[in-house]
Coordinates of C-alpha atoms and ligand atoms in Angstrom, one line a residue:
X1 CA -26.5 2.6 -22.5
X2 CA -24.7 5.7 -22.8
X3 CA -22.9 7.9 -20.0
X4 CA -21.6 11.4 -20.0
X5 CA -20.0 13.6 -17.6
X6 CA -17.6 16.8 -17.5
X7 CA -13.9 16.5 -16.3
X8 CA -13.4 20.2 -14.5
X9 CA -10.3 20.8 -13.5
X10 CA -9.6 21.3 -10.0
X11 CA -7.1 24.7 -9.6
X12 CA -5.5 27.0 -12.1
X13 CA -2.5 24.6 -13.6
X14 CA -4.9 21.8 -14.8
X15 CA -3.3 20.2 -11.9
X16 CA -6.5 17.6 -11.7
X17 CA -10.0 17.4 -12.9
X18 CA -13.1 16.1 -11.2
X19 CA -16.0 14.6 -12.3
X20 CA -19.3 14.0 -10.7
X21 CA -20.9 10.6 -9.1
X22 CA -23.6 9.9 -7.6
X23 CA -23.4 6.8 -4.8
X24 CA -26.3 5.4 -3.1
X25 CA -30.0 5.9 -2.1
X26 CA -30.8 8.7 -1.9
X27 CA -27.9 9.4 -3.9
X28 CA -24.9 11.1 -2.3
X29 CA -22.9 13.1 -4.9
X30 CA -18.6 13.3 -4.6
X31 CA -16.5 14.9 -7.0
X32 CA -13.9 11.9 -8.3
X33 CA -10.7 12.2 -10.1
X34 CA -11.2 9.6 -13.0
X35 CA -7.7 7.9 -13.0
X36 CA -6.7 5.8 -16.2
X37 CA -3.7 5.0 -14.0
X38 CA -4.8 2.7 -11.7
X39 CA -7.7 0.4 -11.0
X40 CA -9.2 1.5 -7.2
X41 CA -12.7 3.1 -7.1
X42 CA -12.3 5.0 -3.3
X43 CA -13.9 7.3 -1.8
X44 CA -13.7 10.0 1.4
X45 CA -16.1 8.4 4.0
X46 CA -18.1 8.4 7.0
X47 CA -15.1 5.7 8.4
X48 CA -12.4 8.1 7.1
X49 CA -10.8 10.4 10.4
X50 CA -12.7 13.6 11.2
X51 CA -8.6 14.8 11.5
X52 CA -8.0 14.0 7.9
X53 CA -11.2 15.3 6.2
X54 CA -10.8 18.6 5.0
X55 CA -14.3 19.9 3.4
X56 CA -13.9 17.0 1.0
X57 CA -17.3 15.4 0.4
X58 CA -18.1 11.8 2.3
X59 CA -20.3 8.7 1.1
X60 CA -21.8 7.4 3.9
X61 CA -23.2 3.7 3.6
X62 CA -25.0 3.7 6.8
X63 CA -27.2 6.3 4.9
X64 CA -27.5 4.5 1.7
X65 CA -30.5 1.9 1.6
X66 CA -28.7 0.2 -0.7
X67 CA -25.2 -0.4 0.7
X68 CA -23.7 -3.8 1.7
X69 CA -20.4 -4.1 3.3
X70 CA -18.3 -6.8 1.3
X71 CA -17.4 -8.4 4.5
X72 CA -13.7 -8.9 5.2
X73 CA -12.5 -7.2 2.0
X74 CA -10.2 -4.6 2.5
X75 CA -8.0 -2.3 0.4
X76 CA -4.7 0.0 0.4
X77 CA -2.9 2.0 -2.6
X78 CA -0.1 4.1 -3.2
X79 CA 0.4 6.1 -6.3
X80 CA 3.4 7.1 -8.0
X81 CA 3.5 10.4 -6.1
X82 CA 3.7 9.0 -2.7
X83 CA 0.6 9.6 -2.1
X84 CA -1.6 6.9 -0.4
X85 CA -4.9 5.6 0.9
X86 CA -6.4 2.0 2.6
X87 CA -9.8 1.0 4.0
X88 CA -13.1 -1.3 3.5
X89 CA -15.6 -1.8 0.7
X90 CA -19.3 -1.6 0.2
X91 CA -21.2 -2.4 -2.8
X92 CA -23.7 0.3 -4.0
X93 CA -25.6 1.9 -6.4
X94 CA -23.1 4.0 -8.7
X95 CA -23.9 6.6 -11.5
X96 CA -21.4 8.7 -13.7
X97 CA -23.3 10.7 -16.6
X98 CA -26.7 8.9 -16.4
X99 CA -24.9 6.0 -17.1
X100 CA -25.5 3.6 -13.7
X101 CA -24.3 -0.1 -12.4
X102 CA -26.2 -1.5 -9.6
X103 CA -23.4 -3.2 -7.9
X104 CA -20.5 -0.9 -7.8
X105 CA -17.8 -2.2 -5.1
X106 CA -17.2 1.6 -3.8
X107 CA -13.7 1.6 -1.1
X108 CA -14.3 3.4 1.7
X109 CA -11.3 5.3 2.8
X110 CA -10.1 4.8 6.3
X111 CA -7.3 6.2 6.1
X112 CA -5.8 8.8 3.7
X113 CA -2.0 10.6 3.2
X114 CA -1.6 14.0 3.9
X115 CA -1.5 14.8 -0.1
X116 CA -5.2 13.7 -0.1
X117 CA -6.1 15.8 3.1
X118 CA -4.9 18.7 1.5
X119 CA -6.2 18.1 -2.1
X120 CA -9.8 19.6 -0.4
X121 CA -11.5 19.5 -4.1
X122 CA -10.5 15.8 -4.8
X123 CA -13.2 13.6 -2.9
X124 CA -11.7 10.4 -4.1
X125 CA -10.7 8.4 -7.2
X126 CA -12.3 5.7 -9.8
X127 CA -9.5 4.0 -11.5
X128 CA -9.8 3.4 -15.0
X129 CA -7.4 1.2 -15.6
X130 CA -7.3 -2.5 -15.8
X131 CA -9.1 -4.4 -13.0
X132 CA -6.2 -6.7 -13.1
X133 CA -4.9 -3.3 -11.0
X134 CA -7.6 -3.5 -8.0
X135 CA -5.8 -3.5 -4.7
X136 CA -9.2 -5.4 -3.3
X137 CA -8.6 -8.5 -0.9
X138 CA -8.9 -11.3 -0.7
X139 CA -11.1 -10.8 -4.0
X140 CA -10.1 -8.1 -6.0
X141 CA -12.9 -5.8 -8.1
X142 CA -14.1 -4.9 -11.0
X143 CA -13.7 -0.9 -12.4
X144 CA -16.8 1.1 -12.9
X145 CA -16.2 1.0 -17.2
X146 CA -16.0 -2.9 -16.4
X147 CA -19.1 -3.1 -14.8
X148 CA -20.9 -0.9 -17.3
X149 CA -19.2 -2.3 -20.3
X150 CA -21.5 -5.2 -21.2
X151 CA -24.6 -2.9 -20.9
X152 CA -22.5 0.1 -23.1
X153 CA -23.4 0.7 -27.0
X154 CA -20.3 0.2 -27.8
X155 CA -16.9 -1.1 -25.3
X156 CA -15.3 2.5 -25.1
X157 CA -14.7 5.7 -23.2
X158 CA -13.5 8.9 -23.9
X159 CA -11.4 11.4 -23.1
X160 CA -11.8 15.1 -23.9
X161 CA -9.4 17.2 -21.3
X162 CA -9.5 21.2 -21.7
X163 CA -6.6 23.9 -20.8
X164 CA -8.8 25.6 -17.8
X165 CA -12.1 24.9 -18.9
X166 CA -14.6 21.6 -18.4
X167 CA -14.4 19.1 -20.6
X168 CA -16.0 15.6 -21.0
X169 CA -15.7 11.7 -19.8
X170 CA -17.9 10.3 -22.2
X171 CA -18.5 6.4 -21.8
X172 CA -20.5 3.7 -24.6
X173 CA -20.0 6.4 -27.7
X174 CA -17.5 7.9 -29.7
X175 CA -19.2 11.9 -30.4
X176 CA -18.1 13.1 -34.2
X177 CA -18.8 16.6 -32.5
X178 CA -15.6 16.1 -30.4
X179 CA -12.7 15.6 -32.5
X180 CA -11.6 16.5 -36.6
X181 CA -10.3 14.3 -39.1
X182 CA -9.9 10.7 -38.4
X183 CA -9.0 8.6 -35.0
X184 CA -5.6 6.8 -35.3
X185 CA -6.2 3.8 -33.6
X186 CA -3.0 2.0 -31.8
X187 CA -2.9 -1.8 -30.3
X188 CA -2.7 -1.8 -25.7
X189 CA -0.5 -3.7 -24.0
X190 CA -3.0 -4.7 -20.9
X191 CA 0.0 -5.6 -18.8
X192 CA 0.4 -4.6 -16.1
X193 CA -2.8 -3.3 -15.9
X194 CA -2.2 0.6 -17.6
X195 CA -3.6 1.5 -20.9
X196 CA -0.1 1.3 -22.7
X197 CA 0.5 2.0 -26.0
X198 CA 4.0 3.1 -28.0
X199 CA 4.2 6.3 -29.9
X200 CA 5.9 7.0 -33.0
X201 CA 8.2 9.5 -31.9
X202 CA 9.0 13.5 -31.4
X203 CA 9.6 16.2 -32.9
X204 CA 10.5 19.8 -30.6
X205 CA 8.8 23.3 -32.2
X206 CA 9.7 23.1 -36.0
X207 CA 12.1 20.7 -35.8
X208 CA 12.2 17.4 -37.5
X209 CA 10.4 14.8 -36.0
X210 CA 12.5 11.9 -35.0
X211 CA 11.1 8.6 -35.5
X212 CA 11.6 6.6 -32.5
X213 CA 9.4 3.9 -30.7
X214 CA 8.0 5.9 -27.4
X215 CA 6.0 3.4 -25.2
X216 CA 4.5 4.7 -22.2
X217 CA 1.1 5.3 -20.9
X218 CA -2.0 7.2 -21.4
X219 CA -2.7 8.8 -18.0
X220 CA -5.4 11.1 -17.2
X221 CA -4.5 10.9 -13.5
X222 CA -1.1 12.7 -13.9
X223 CA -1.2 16.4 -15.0
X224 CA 2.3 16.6 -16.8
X225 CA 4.1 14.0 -19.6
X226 CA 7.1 12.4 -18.3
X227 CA 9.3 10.9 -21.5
X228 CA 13.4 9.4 -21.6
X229 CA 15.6 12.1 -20.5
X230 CA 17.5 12.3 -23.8
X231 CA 13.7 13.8 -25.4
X232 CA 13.6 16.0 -22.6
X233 CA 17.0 17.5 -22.7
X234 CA 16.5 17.9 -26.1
X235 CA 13.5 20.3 -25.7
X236 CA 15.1 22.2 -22.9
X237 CA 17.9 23.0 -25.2
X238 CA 15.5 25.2 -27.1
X239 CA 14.4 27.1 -23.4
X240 CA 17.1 29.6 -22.6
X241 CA 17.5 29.6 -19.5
X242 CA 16.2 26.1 -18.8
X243 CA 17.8 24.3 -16.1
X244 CA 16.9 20.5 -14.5
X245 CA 16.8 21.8 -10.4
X246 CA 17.1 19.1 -7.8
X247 CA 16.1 21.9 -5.6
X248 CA 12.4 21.9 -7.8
X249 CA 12.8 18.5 -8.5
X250 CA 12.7 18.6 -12.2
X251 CA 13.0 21.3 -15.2
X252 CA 12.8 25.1 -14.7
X253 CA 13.1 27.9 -16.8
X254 CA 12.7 32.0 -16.3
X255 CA 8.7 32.4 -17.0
X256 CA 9.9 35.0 -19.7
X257 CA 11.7 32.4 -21.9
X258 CA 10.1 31.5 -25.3
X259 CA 8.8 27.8 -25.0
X260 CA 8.6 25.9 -28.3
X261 CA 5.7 23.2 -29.2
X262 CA 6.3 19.6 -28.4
X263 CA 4.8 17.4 -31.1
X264 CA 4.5 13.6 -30.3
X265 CA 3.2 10.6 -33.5
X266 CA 0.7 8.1 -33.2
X267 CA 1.2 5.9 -35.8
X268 CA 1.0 8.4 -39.1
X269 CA -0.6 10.9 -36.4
X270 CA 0.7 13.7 -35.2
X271 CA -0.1 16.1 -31.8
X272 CA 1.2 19.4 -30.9
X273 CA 1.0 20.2 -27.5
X274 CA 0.8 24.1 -27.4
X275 CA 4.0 26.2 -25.5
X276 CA 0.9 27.2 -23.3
X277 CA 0.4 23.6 -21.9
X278 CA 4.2 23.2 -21.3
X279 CA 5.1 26.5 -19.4
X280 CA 3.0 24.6 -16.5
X281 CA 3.2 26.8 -13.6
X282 CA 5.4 29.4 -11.8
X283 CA 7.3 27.2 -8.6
X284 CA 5.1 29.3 -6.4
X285 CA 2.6 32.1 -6.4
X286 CA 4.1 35.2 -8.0
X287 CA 7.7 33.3 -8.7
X288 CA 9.3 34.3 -12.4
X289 CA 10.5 30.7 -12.4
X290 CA 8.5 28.3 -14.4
X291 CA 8.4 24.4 -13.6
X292 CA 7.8 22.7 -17.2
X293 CA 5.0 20.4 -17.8
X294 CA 7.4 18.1 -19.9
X295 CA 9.5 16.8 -17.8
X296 CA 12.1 13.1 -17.4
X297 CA 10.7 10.0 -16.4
X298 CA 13.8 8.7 -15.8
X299 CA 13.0 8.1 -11.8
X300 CA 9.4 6.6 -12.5
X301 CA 11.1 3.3 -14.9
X302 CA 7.7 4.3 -17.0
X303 CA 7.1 6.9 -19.7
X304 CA 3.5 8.7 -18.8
X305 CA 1.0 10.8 -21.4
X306 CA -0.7 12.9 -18.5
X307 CA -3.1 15.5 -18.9
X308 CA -1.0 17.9 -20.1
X309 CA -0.7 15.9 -23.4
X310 CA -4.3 14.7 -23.2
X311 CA -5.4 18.3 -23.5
X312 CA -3.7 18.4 -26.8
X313 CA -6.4 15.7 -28.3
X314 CA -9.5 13.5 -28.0
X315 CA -8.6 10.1 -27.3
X316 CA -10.9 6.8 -26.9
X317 CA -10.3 4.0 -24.7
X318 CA -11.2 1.4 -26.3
X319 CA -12.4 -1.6 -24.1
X320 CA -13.0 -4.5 -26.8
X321 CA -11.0 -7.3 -26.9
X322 CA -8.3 -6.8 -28.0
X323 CA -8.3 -3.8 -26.3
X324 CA -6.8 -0.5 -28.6
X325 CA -6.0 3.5 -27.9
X326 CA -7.4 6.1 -30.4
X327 CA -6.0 9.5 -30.8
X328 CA -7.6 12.1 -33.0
X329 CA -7.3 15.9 -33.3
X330 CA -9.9 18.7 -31.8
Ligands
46W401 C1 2.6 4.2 -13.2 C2 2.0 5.2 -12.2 C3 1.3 6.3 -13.0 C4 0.7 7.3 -12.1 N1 -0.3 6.6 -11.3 C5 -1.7 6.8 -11.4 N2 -2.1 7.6 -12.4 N3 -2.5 6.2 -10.6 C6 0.2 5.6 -10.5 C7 0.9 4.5 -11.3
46W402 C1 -3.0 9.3 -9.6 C2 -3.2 10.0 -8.3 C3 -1.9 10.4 -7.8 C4 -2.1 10.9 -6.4 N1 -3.1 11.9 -6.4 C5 -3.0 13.0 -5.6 N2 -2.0 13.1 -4.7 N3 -4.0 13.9 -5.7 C6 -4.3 11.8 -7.2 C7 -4.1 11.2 -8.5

């Protein structure tokens, strides 16, 4: 089996993307943000508070002839923003991309943070991660790719984020049509449950690239790259202007300032993430400062490839055991 869907992101930063499902019978259709960061498949639901719905699209099991509550099971997560969400599970019927699993533990949201209120275009998650993650109790479940896996042509996923434009979540084949040149293939460490790999270092605009061990992870459920501060400061040293605001709660520059590349290895590799994805977004609507999409990760204790490096490349997820991260050019 094979399974492909797009990744359309949700505003006009990139700040998210969302991908189509289908969940029951007859099939009820949400828009999920696919999450390599965590390991929860949730969802906005009939049982989730009329007060904290807004427009977001709902599963309801009592309308699925295939839904069965997993009795006593519940759920609650918190992501690294803050943000957070708890409830009950069902199994159901589950497609992504024409790809389906029959059995897909789907968590019904009962309760959701205010971030997820407001985020009207984000109808839930399905964690990508390592089921190892699944906040599931007293048995914890399996991740849609885990489900699907056995049934796949081949273990994998991909990733194939765009700058303002759809892109692609393809899962059980690796498309040549995607990507240039070769995939550089790096070993995962599995624990604690992200899809974490190390990179071969940096290099800012022309610069020379330093060779340093980078280890962090690959996260298509944060929009910006958060690396030590020392990389960081050493970028915004080439912004003028540039300064790191408490008040915005990370680096800003004046929107007119020249931005250069960022480049990051992977293994002999190397990626180039344009200026474009870096000068992220003004700090509000109309503002001439800019909030940079690179940015320290000194408060998270974890380094984190979001979407604004993803964008820069096509990267598989590879499932087999040992598990491994590819990276290749597009
Ligand atoms: C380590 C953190 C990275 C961001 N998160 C996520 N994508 N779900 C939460 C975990
Ligand atoms: C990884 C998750 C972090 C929290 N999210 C949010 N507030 N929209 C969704 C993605």
């Amino acid at each position: 089996d094979t399974g492909s869907a797009a990744a359309v992101p949700i505003d006009d930063v990139d700040i998210a993307y969302v991908t189509p499902v289908t969940i029951g019978t007859p099939p009820q259709t949400l828009q999920l943000d696919f999450d390599t960061g965590s390991s929860d498949l949730w969802v906005f639901s009939s049982h989730t508070p009329a007060s904290q719905v807004r427009g977001q699209e709902i599963y309801s099991p009592n309308k699925s002839s295939t839904a069965k509550l997993l009795e006593g099971h519940t759920w609650s997560i918190t992501y690294g923003d803050g943000s957070a969400s708890r409830g009950n599970v069902y199994v159901d019927n589950f497609t992504v991309g024409g790809l389906s699993v029959a059995q897909q533990a789907v968590q019904t949201a009962q309760q959701v943070s205010s971030s997820f209120t407001s985020e009207t275009n984000i109808d839930g998650l399905l964690g990508l991660g390592f089921s190892t993650l699944n906040t599931v109790s007293p048995k914890s479940q399996l991740t849609f790719f885990d489900n699907a896996k056995a049934s796949l042509d081949s273990p994998v996923f991909t990733v194939d984020l765009k700058a303002q434009a759809a892109g692609t979540y393809d899962f059980g084949f690796i498309d040549k049509a995607k990507y240039t040149g070769e995939i550089t293939y790096v070993p995962v460490n599995t624990n604690p449950g992200y899809w974490t790999f190390t990179s071969s270092g940096y290099a800012v605009g022309s610069g020379s690239f330093s060779s340093q061990s980078i280890t962090g992870i690959a996260d298509t459920g944060t929009s910006l790259v958060y690396l030590p501060t020392a990389i960081v400061t050493a970028y915004y040293r080439q912004v003028s202007g540039a300064t790191n605001s408490r008040n915005y709660g990370g680096y800003v520059f004046p929107c007119s300032s020249a931005l250069p590349t960022f480049t990051f290895g992977v293994g002999d590799a190397r990626f180039t993430i344009p200026s474009s994805y870096i000068s992220y977004s003004p700090i509000a609507p109309g503002s001439s400062t800019c909030f940079g999409g690179l940015q320290s990760s000194s408060g998270l204790g974890i380094n984190i490839w979001g979407d604004v490096a993803l964008k820069a490349a096509f990267v598989v997820f590879n499932g087999a055991n040992p598990p491994t991260i590819g990276w290749a050019k597009k």
